[in-house]
Coordinates of C-alpha atoms in Angstrom, one line a residue:
M1 CA -21.9 -5.8 -21.6
T2 CA -18.4 -6.2 -22.8
Q3 CA -17.2 -3.6 -20.3
T4 CA -18.9 -5.6 -17.4
A5 CA -17.2 -8.8 -18.5
H6 CA -13.8 -7.1 -18.6
T7 CA -14.3 -5.7 -15.1
S8 CA -15.3 -9.0 -13.7
T9 CA -12.3 -10.9 -15.1
S10 CA -9.6 -8.2 -14.5
P11 CA -9.2 -8.9 -10.7
G12 CA -8.7 -12.6 -11.5
K13 CA -6.0 -11.9 -14.1
Q14 CA -4.3 -9.5 -11.7
M15 CA -4.2 -12.2 -9.0
L16 CA -2.8 -14.7 -11.4
S17 CA -0.1 -12.2 -12.5
E18 CA 0.8 -11.5 -8.9
Q19 CA 1.2 -15.3 -8.3
V20 CA 3.4 -15.8 -11.3
Y21 CA 5.4 -12.7 -10.4
A22 CA 6.0 -14.0 -6.9
H23 CA 7.0 -17.4 -8.2
L24 CA 9.4 -15.9 -10.7
R25 CA 11.0 -13.5 -8.2
D26 CA 11.4 -16.3 -5.6
A27 CA 12.9 -18.7 -8.2
I28 CA 15.4 -16.2 -9.4
M29 CA 16.4 -15.1 -5.9
R30 CA 16.8 -18.8 -4.9
G31 CA 19.1 -19.5 -7.8
T32 CA 16.7 -21.9 -9.6
Y33 CA 17.8 -20.0 -12.7
A34 CA 21.5 -19.4 -13.2
P35 CA 22.9 -16.0 -14.5
G36 CA 22.0 -15.7 -18.1
D37 CA 19.3 -18.4 -18.2
A38 CA 16.4 -17.7 -20.5
L39 CA 13.0 -17.1 -19.1
K40 CA 10.7 -18.5 -21.7
P41 CA 7.1 -17.2 -21.6
Q42 CA 5.7 -20.3 -23.3
D43 CA 7.4 -22.7 -20.8
L44 CA 6.4 -20.6 -17.8
A45 CA 2.8 -20.3 -19.0
K46 CA 2.6 -24.1 -19.3
E47 CA 4.3 -24.7 -16.0
Q48 CA 2.1 -22.3 -14.1
G49 CA -1.1 -23.1 -16.0
V50 CA -1.8 -19.5 -17.0
S51 CA -2.0 -17.5 -20.2
L52 CA 1.0 -15.9 -22.0
A53 CA -0.5 -12.5 -21.3
V54 CA -0.3 -13.2 -17.5
V55 CA 3.2 -14.4 -17.8
R56 CA 4.4 -11.5 -19.8
E57 CA 2.8 -9.1 -17.3
A58 CA 4.7 -10.8 -14.5
L59 CA 8.0 -10.8 -16.5
V60 CA 7.7 -7.0 -17.1
R61 CA 7.5 -6.5 -13.4
V62 CA 10.5 -8.6 -12.7
V63 CA 12.4 -6.7 -15.4
G64 CA 11.4 -3.5 -13.8
E65 CA 13.0 -4.6 -10.5
G66 CA 16.3 -5.4 -12.2
L67 CA 15.9 -9.2 -11.6
A68 CA 15.6 -10.0 -15.3
D69 CA 16.6 -8.4 -18.7
R70 CA 14.4 -8.0 -21.7
L71 CA 16.7 -8.8 -24.7
P72 CA 15.9 -7.5 -28.2
N73 CA 14.5 -10.3 -30.3
R74 CA 15.6 -12.8 -27.6
G75 CA 12.9 -12.6 -25.0
F76 CA 13.6 -12.5 -21.3
A77 CA 16.6 -13.8 -19.3
V78 CA 18.1 -13.7 -15.8
P79 CA 20.9 -11.0 -15.8
S80 CA 24.2 -12.3 -16.9
F81 CA 27.1 -12.2 -14.4
S82 CA 28.6 -8.8 -15.3
D83 CA 31.2 -7.0 -13.2
R84 CA 30.2 -3.7 -14.9
R85 CA 26.5 -4.2 -14.0
W86 CA 27.1 -4.7 -10.3
Q87 CA 29.7 -2.0 -10.1
E88 CA 27.3 0.5 -11.5
I89 CA 24.6 -0.6 -9.0
A90 CA 27.2 -0.3 -6.2
E91 CA 28.4 3.0 -7.4
A92 CA 24.8 4.4 -7.4
R93 CA 24.2 3.1 -3.8
R94 CA 27.6 4.5 -2.6
A95 CA 26.7 7.9 -4.0
I96 CA 23.3 8.1 -2.3
E97 CA 23.0 5.9 0.8
P98 CA 25.9 7.3 2.9
V99 CA 24.3 10.8 2.3
M100 CA 21.0 9.5 3.5
L101 CA 22.6 8.0 6.5
R102 CA 24.2 11.3 7.4
M103 CA 20.8 12.9 7.2
S104 CA 19.3 10.2 9.4
V105 CA 22.0 10.7 12.0
E106 CA 21.4 14.4 12.0
R107 CA 17.6 14.3 11.9
G108 CA 16.5 11.0 13.5
D109 CA 14.6 11.2 16.7
V110 CA 14.4 8.8 19.7
D111 CA 11.7 6.7 17.9
W112 CA 14.2 6.3 15.0
E113 CA 16.9 5.1 17.4
A114 CA 14.4 2.6 18.9
R115 CA 13.5 1.3 15.5
V116 CA 17.2 0.9 14.5
R117 CA 17.9 -1.1 17.7
A118 CA 14.8 -3.3 17.1
A119 CA 15.7 -3.9 13.4
H120 CA 19.3 -4.8 14.3
H121 CA 18.1 -7.1 17.1
R122 CA 15.8 -8.9 14.6
L123 CA 18.6 -9.2 12.1
V124 CA 21.0 -10.7 14.6
R125 CA 18.4 -13.1 15.9
T126 CA 17.2 -14.3 12.4
P127 CA 19.1 -17.4 11.0
A128 CA 20.8 -16.5 7.8
Y129 CA 20.5 -20.1 6.5
V130 CA 17.8 -22.7 7.0
P131 CA 18.1 -26.3 5.6
E132 CA 14.8 -26.2 3.7
E133 CA 15.9 -23.1 1.8
G134 CA 19.2 -24.5 0.5
E135 CA 22.5 -22.6 0.2
Y136 CA 21.1 -19.1 -0.2
Y137 CA 20.2 -16.6 2.5
S138 CA 16.8 -17.5 4.0
G139 CA 13.8 -15.4 3.1
A140 CA 13.3 -14.3 6.7
W141 CA 17.0 -13.1 7.0
S142 CA 16.8 -11.3 3.6
E143 CA 13.8 -9.4 4.8
A144 CA 15.4 -8.6 8.2
H145 CA 18.5 -7.4 6.4
R146 CA 16.5 -5.1 4.1
A147 CA 14.5 -3.8 7.1
F148 CA 17.7 -3.0 9.0
H149 CA 19.3 -1.0 6.2
R150 CA 16.1 0.8 5.4
T151 CA 15.5 1.7 9.0
L152 CA 18.9 3.2 9.3
L153 CA 18.0 5.5 6.4
E154 CA 14.4 6.3 7.4
G155 CA 15.6 9.0 9.8
C156 CA 16.4 11.2 6.8
G157 CA 12.7 11.9 6.5
N158 CA 12.8 12.2 2.7
P159 CA 10.3 9.9 1.0
V160 CA 11.7 10.5 -2.5
L161 CA 15.2 9.3 -1.3
L162 CA 13.6 6.3 0.4
E163 CA 11.8 5.3 -2.8
T164 CA 15.1 5.5 -4.6
F165 CA 16.6 3.3 -2.0
D166 CA 13.8 0.7 -2.4
R167 CA 14.5 0.5 -6.2
M168 CA 18.2 0.2 -5.8
W169 CA 17.9 -2.4 -3.1
T170 CA 15.8 -4.7 -5.2
A171 CA 18.1 -4.2 -8.2
S172 CA 21.1 -5.1 -6.0
E173 CA 19.6 -8.0 -4.1
L174 CA 20.4 -10.6 -6.7
A175 CA 24.1 -9.5 -6.7
R176 CA 24.2 -9.6 -2.9
R177 CA 22.9 -13.2 -2.9
W178 CA 25.4 -14.2 -5.5
S179 CA 28.2 -12.7 -3.4
T180 CA 27.5 -15.2 -0.6
H181 CA 29.1 -17.9 -2.7
R182 CA 32.1 -15.8 -3.6
N183 CA 33.0 -15.0 0.0
P184 CA 31.1 -17.3 2.4
D185 CA 33.4 -16.2 5.3
R186 CA 32.4 -12.5 5.2
D187 CA 31.7 -11.2 8.7
G188 CA 28.4 -9.4 8.0
V189 CA 27.4 -9.6 11.6
D190 CA 30.3 -7.3 12.6
E191 CA 29.7 -5.0 9.7
H192 CA 26.1 -4.5 10.8
R193 CA 27.0 -4.1 14.5
R194 CA 29.4 -1.4 13.7
L195 CA 26.9 0.4 11.5
E196 CA 24.3 0.4 14.3
E197 CA 26.8 1.6 16.9
A198 CA 28.1 4.5 14.8
A199 CA 24.6 5.6 13.8
L200 CA 23.2 5.6 17.4
A201 CA 26.4 7.3 18.6
R202 CA 25.5 10.1 16.2
D203 CA 28.8 9.8 14.5
A204 CA 27.8 10.7 11.0
D205 CA 31.4 10.5 9.5
T206 CA 32.0 7.0 10.8
A207 CA 28.6 5.7 10.0
A208 CA 28.7 7.0 6.4
G209 CA 32.2 5.7 5.9
L210 CA 31.3 2.2 7.2
L211 CA 28.2 2.1 5.0
A212 CA 30.3 3.0 1.9
E213 CA 32.8 0.3 2.7
H214 CA 30.0 -2.2 3.4
L215 CA 28.6 -1.5 -0.1
T216 CA 32.0 -1.6 -1.7
L217 CA 32.8 -5.0 -0.2
T218 CA 29.9 -6.7 -1.9
A219 CA 30.9 -5.3 -5.3
D220 CA 34.6 -6.2 -4.7
V221 CA 33.7 -9.8 -3.8
L222 CA 31.6 -10.1 -7.0
T223 CA 34.5 -8.9 -9.2
G224 CA 37.1 -10.9 -7.4
R225 CA 38.9 -7.9 -6.1
T226 CA 40.7 -7.9 -2.7
P227 CA 38.4 -5.9 -0.4
S228 CA 39.4 -3.6 2.3
N229 CA 38.4 -4.5 5.8
P230 CA 35.2 -2.7 6.8

């Protein structure tokens, strides 16, 4: 009897946790919470009208994506603005993604080329900012941006590497959004155009170099360094 009751309520709890997770992720990405802000389970439970257990489950997922920290004896918080943190993320991406892009250039077929062109076209045609979403990148643009970068790397044909990319992308997404305010004049359109051209020209050296510079620029902007032109 107890087992039956548990089975019947589990899907409902899972749905609530998913809703709270989506709310938290969106709020952090939109800047509702500033770097270092506490994420208090009790307040979130009251705000969302759910139990503490549901909120904690959602918070654990957000922590797993690198969008929040779990602090010993202090609960949960949005990551603090730390040069070291974002430099480490950028370092990991620079070590892996250019290698993946080289593999894509070498292994990608005609279908991969078509997907890269389509992903780039979608990115160019998607507004980066919309009034109703405030000063941060729009959700649609952020997804188009992720899809373009992932599509470039999908030609590598290695699902383990692509799963690694997915984890690193989510962990670096908050830093990338913060960088918008540190360098609003950055010409990302040109950076992405040159990446697409080099990849489809099958110029692995240029493509890998451009991607490394593209990733470095975001880290440099966050730390206030003078970036090199990509």
